[in-house]
Short mmCIF file of C-alpha atoms and ligand atoms in Angstrom, two decimals:
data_model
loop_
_atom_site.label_atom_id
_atom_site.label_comp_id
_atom_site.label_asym_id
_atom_site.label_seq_id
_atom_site.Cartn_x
_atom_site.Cartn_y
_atom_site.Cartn_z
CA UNK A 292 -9.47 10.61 31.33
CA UNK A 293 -8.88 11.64 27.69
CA UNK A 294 -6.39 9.82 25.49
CA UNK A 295 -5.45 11.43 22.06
CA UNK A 296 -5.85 8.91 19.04
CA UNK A 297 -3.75 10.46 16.25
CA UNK A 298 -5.45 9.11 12.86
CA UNK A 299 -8.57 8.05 14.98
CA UNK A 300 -10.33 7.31 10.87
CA UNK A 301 -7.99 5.21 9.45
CA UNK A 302 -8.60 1.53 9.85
CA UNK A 303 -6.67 0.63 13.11
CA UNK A 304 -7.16 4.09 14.90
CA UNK A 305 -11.04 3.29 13.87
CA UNK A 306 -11.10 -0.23 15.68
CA UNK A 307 -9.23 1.41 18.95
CA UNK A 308 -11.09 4.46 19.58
CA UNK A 309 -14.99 1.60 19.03
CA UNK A 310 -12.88 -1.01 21.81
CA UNK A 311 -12.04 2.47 24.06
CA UNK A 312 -15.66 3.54 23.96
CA UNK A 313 -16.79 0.00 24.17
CA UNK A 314 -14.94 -1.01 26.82
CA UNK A 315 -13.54 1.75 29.23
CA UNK A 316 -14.51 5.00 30.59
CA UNK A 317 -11.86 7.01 28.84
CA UNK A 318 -12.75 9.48 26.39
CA UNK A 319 -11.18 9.11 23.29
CA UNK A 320 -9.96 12.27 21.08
CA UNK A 321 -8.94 12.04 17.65
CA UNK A 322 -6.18 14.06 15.30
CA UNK A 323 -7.02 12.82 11.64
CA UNK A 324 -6.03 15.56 8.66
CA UNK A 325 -8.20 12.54 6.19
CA UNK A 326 -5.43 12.80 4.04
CA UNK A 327 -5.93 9.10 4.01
CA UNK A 328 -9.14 8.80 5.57
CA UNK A 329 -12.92 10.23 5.55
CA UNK A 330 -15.30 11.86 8.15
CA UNK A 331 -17.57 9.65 7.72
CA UNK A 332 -15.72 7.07 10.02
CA UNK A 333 -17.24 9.18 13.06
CA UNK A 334 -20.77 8.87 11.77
CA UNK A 335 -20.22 4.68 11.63
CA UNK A 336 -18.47 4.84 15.21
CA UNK A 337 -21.26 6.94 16.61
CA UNK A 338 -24.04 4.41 14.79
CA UNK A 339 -22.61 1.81 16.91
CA UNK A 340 -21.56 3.35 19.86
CA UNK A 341 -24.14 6.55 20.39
CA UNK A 342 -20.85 8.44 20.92
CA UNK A 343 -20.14 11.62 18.85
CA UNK A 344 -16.07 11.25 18.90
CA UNK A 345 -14.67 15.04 18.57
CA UNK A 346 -11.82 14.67 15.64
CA UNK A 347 -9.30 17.86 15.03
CA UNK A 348 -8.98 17.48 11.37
CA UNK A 349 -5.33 19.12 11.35
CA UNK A 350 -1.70 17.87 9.71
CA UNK A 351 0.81 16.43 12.31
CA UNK A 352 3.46 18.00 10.00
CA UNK A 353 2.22 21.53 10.96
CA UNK A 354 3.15 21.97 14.88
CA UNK A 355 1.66 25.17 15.35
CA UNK A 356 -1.90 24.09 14.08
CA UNK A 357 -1.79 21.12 16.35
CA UNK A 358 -0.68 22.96 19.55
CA UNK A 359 -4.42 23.91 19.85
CA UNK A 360 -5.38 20.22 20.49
CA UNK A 361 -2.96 20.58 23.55
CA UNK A 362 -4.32 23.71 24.90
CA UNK A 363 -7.85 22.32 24.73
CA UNK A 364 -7.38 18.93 26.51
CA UNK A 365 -5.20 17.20 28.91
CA UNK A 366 -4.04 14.11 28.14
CA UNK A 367 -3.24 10.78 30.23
CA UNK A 368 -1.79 9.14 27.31
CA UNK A 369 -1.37 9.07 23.41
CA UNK A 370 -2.38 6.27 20.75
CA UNK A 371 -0.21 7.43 17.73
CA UNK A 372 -1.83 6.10 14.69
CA UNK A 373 -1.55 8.51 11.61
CA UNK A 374 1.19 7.84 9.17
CA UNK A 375 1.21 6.61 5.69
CA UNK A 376 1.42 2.88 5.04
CA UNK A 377 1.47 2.07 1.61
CA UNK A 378 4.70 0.05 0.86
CA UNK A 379 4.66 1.06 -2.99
CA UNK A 380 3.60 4.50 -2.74
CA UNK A 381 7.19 5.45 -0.35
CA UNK A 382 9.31 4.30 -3.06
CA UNK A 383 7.58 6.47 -5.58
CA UNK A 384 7.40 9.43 -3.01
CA UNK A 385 10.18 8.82 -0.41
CA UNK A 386 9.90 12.54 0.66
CA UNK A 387 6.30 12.36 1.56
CA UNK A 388 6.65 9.62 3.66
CA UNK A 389 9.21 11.17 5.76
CA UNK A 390 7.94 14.27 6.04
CA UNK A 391 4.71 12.47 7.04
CA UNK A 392 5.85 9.96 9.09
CA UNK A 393 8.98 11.58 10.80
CA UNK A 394 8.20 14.83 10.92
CA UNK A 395 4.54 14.33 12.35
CA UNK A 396 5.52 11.99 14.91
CA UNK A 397 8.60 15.03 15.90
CA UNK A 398 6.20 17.29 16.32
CA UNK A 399 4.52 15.23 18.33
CA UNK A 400 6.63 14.57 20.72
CA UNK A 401 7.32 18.06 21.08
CA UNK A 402 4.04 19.01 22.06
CA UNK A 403 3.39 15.83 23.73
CA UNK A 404 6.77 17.06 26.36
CA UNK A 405 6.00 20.23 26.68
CA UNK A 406 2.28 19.77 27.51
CA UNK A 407 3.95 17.00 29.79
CA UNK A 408 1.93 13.53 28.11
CA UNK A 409 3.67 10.94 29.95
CA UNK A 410 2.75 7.79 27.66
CA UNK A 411 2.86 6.76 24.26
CA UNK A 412 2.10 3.62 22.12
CA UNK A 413 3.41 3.87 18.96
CA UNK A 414 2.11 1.89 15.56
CA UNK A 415 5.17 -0.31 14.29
CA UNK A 416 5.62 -2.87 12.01
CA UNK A 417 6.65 -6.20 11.63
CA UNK A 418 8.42 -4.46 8.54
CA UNK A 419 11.29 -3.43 11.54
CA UNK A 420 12.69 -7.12 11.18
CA UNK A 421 13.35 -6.82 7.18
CA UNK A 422 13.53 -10.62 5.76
CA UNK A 423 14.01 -12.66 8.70
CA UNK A 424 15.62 -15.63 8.53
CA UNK A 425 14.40 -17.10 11.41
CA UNK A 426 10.99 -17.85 11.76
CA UNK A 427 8.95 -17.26 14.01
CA UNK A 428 10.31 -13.60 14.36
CA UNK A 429 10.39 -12.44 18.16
CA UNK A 430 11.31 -9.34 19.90
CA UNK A 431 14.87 -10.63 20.05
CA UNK A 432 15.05 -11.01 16.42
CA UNK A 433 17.56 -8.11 14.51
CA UNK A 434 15.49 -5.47 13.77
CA UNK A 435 16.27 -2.57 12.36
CA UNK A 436 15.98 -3.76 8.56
CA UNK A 437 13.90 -2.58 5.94
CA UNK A 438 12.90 -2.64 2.30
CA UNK A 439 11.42 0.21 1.68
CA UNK A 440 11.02 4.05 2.63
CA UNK A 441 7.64 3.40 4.52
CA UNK A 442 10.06 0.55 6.42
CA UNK A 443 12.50 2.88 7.13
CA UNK A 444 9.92 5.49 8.69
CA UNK A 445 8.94 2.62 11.24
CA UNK A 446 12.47 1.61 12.14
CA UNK A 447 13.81 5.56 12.24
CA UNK A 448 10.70 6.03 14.42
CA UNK A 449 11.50 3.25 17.15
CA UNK A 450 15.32 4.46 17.34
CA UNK A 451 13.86 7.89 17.84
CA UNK A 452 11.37 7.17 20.63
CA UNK A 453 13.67 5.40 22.18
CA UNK A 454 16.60 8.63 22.36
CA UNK A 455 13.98 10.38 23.31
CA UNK A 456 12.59 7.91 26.34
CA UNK A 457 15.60 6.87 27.67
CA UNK A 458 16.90 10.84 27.82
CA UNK A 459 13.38 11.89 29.53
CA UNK A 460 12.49 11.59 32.65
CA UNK A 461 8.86 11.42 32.16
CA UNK A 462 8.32 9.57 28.74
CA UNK A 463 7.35 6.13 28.41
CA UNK A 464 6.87 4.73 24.94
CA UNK A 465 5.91 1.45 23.75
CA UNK A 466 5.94 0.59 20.00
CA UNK A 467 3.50 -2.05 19.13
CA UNK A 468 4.79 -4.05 16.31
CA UNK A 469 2.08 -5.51 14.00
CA UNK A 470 1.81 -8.14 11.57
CA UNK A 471 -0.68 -8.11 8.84
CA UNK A 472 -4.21 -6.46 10.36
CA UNK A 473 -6.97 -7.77 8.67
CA UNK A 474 -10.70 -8.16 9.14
CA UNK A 475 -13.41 -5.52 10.20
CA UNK A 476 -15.73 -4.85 13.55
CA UNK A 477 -18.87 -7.35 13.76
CA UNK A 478 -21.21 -5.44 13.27
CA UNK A 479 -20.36 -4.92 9.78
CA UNK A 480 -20.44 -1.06 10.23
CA UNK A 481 -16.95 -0.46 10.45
CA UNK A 482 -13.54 -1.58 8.12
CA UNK A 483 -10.83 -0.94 6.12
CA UNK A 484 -11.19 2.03 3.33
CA UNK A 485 -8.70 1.78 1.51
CA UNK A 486 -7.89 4.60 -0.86
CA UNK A 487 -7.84 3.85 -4.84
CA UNK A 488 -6.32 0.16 -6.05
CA UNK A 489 -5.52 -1.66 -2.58
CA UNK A 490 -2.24 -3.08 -1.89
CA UNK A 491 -3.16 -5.46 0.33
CA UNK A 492 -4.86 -9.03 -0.12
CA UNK A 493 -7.74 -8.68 1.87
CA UNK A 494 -9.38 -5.54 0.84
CA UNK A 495 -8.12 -6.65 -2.62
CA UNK A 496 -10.11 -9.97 -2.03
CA UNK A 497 -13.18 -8.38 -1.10
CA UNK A 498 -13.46 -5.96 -3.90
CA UNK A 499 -13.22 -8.50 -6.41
CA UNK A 500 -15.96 -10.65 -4.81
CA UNK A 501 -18.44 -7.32 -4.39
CA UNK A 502 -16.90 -6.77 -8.33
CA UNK A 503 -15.24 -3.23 -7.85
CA UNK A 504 -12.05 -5.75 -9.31
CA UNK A 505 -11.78 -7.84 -11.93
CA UNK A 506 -9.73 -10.40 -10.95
CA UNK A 507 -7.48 -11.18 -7.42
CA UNK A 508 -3.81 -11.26 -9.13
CA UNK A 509 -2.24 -14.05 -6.35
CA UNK A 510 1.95 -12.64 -6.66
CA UNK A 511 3.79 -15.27 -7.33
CA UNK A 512 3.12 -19.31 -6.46
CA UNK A 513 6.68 -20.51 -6.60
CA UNK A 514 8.06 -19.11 -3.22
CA UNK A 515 9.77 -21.89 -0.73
CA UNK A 516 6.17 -22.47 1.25
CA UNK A 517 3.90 -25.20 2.15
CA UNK A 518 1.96 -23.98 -1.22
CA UNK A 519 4.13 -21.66 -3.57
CA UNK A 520 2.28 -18.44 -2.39
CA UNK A 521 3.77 -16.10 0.45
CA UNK A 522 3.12 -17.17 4.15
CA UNK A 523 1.85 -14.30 6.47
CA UNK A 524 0.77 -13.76 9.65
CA UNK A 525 -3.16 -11.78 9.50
CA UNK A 526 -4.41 -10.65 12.58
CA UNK A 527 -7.86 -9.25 13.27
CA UNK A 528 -8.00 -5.82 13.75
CA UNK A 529 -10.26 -5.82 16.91
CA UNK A 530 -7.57 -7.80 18.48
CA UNK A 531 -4.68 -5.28 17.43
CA UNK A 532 -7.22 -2.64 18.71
CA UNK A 533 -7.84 -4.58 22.14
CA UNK A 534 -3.92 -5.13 22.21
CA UNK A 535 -3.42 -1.03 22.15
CA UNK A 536 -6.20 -1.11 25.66
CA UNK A 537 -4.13 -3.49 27.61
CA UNK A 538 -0.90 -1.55 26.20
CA UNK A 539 -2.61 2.09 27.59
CA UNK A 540 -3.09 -0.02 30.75
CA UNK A 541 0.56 -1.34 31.49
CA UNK A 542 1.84 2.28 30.83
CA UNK A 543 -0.71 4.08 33.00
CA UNK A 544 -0.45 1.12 36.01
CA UNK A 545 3.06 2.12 35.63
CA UNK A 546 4.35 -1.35 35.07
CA UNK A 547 6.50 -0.90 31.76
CA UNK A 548 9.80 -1.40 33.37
CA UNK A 549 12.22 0.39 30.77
CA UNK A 550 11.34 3.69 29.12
CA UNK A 551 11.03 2.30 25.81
CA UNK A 552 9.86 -1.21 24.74
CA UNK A 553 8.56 -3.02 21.93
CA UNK A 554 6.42 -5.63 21.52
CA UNK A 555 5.20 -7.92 18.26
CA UNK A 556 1.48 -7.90 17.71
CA UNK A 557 0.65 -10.88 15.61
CA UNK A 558 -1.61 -14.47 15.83
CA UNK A 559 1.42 -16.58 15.72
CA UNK A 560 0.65 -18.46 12.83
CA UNK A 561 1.63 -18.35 9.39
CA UNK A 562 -1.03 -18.44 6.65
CA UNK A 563 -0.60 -18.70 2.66
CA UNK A 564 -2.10 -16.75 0.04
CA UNK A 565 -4.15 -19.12 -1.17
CA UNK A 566 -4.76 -20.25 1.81
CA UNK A 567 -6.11 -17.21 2.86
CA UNK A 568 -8.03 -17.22 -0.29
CA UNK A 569 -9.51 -20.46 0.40
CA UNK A 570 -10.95 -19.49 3.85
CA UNK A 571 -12.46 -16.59 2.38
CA UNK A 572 -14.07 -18.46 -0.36
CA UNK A 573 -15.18 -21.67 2.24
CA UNK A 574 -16.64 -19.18 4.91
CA UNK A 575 -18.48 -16.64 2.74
CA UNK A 576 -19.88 -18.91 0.36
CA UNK A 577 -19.16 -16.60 -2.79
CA UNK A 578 -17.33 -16.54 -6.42
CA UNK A 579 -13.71 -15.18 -6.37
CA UNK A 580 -11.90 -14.47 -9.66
CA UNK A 581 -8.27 -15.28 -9.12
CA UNK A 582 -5.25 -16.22 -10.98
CA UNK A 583 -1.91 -16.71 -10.73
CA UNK A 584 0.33 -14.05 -11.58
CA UNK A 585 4.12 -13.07 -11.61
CA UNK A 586 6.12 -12.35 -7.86
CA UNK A 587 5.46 -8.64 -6.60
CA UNK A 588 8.72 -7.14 -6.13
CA UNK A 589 9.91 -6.79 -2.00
CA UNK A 590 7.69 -9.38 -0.88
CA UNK A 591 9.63 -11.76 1.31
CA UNK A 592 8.37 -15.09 1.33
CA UNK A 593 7.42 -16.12 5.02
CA UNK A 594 7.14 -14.22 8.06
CA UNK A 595 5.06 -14.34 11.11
CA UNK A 596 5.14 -13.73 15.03
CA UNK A 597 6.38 -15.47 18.32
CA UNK A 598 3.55 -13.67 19.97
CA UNK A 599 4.31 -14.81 23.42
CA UNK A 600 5.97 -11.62 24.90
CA UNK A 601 2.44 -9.74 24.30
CA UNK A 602 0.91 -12.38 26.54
CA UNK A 603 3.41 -12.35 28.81
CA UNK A 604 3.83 -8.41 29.28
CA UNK A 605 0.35 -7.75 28.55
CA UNK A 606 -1.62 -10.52 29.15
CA UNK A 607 -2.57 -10.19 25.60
CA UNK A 608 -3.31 -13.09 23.15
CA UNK A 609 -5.76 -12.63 19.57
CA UNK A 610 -9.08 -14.29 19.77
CA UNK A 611 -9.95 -14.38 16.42
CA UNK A 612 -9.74 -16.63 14.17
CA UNK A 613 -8.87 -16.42 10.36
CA UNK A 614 -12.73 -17.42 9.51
CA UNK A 615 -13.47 -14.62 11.56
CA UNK A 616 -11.49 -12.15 9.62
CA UNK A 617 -12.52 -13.20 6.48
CA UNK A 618 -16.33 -13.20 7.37
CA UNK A 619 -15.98 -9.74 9.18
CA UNK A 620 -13.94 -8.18 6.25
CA UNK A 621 -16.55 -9.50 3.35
CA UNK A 622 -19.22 -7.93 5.84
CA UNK A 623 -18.30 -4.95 5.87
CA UNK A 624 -17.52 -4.86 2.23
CA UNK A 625 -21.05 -5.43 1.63
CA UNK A 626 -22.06 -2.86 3.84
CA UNK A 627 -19.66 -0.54 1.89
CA UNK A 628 -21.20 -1.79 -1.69
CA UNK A 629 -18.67 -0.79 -4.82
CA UNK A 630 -17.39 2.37 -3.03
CA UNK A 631 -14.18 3.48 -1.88
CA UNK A 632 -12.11 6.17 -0.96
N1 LIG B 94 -0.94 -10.37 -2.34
C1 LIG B 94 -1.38 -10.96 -3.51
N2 LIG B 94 -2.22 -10.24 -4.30
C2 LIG B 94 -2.65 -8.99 -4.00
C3 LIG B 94 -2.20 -8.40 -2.79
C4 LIG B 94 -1.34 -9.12 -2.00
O1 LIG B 94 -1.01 -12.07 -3.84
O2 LIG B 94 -3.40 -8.40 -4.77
C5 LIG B 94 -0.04 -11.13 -1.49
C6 LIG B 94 1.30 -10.43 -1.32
O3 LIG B 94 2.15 -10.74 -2.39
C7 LIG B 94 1.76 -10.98 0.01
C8 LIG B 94 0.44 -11.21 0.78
O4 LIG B 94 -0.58 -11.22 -0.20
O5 LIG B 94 2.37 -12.21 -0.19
C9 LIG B 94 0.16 -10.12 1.77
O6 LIG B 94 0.30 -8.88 1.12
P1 LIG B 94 -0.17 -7.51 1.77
O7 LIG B 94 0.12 -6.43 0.79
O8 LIG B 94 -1.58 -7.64 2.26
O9 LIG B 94 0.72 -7.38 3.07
P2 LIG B 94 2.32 -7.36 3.19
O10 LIG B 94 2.68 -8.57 4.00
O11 LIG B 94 3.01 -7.16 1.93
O12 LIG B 94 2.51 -5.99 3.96
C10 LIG B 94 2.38 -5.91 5.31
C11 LIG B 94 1.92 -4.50 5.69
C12 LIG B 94 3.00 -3.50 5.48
C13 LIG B 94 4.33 -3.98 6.06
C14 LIG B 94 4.67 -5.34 5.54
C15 LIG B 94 5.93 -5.86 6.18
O13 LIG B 94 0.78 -4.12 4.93
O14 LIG B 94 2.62 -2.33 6.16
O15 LIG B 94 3.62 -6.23 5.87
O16 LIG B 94 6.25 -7.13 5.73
F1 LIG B 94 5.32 -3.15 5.71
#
């Protein structure tokens, strides 16, 4: 049974295709352009697996190119992955993201009806709930709020699955809403690569402790939290990969009730910068440079899951722990050395 991973080498489509090989018999087959990624991901999948994973290195915003994938394969179901993430980068280039994010994922639904590809999990965000004001933030929390163009892709997205779901006959799509993925595969061999100056803390943690960084800049220590510093919810990314498995499941067992459904992916608890910080610095045993620096601008200042509808629906909890992620992540950051993308 294949199942088409769309950005199978970035850093979540990575971690799902390893659990798929690791722990079914379907065969996995990847759309990545690398816009935002790098072959090499394939050669670190197949060191740990023995599996050579065949990629079609084509743009989701070019239809035509990626009707071939169709014609070659038939798939049960479709993982859709690729899409720009970085929060920054949309407000600088609004039109990129949406012609990346929107247009790909039309284009994929296109050829995913007309080669008749009855299920799809789609990559959301817990950016779909905006600054909640209740916390923890659950499924029946107001979504549709966001705070950026990158937001907006993810909330645009859901209301468009869901037209299309409900009008189909045949579609079934469930958006997977995630939290903050963190943390790398044990074996060390696989992670995040991020591309340039990360965003994020953790990557931006564990080039400053390999020394790619100078200094960890923590944004701002006078927010309403237990500690000053933002309060998150980081969930290891083999658990957001395992979560997509049990997902494929429910759709393929036919037990997703409605057409379109959503679920949050998150470890239910809320963590601080510097506690996050702290963890890393306690479990790995190493130096970290860090001071405090002025609030980045968008960040709300606490947000994390209910995550009991994933257990619920798909018998689904993270296993994980945040020592876990911060050991894994500074693994494979030594593996990696100074480079990135
Ligand atoms: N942070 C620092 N220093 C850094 C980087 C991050 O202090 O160098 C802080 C941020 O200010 C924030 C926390 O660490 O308080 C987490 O920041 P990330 O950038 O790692 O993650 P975000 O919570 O900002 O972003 C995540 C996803 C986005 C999604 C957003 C929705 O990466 O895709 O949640 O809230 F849109």
């Amino acid at each position: 049974m294949k199942i088409l991973i769309t950005g199978g080498a970035g850093f979540i489509g990575s971690h799902t295709i390893l659990e798929i090989l690791e722990h079914t018999d379907w065969t996995p087959i990847s759309l990545d352009s690398f816009i935002n990624s790098e072959p090499r991901t394939f050669d670190r999948i197949k060191d740990i697996t023995g599996t050579e994973v065949k990629n079609y290195a084509l743009d989701l915003r070019n239809l035509e190119d990626c009707r071939q994938v169709f014609e070659e394969n038939e798939f049960a179901g479709i993982l859709h992955f690729a899409a720009l993430k970085a929060v920054g980068e949309s407000v600088q280039k609004p039109l990129l993201y949406y012609q990346n994010n929107i247009q790909g994922l039309l284009n994929l639904i296109d050829l995913q009806m007309e080669y008749g590809v009855p299920h799809h999990i789609y990559s959301s965000s817990c950016t779909v709930y905006g600054s909640a004001k209740e916390l923890p933030v659950s499924e029946s929390t107001p979504s549709g709020q966001a705070e950026s163009p990158y937001g907006w892709t993810k909330v645009m997205s859901e209301e468009i699955l869901k037209d299309i779901a409900l009008s189909s006959e045949s579609l079934n799509v469930l958006a997977l809403r995630y939290f903050n993925p963190v943390g790398a595969h044990s074996s060390g061999k696989l992670g995040e690569l991020p591309k340039g100056v990360p965003n994020n803390l953790v990557p931006y943690i564990t080039q400053t402790a390999v020394g790619v960084r100078e200094k960890l800049t923590i944004h701002g220590d006078d927010y309403e939290t237990r500690d000053g510093t933002c309060l998150r919810d980081y969930i290891h990314v083999t658990d957001i990969a395992s979560a997509h498995l049990a997902a494929m499941k429910h759709l393929l067992e036919g037990k997703q009730r409605a057409p379109f459904d959503f679920i949050n992916l998150g470890s239910g608890i809320g963590v601080t910068v510097k506690e996050a910080v702290d963890a890393f610095i306690k479990v790995n045993q190493v130096h970290l440079n860090y001071a405090i620096g002025p609030r980045r601008s968008g960040d709300v200042a606490a947000i994390y899951a209910d995550n009991t509808k994933a257990l619920s629906v798909l018998g689904w909890k993270p296993i994980r722990d945040l020592d876990e992620m911060m050991r894994s992540a500074w693994k494979w950051q030594q593996e990696l050395g100074r480079q990135s993308l």
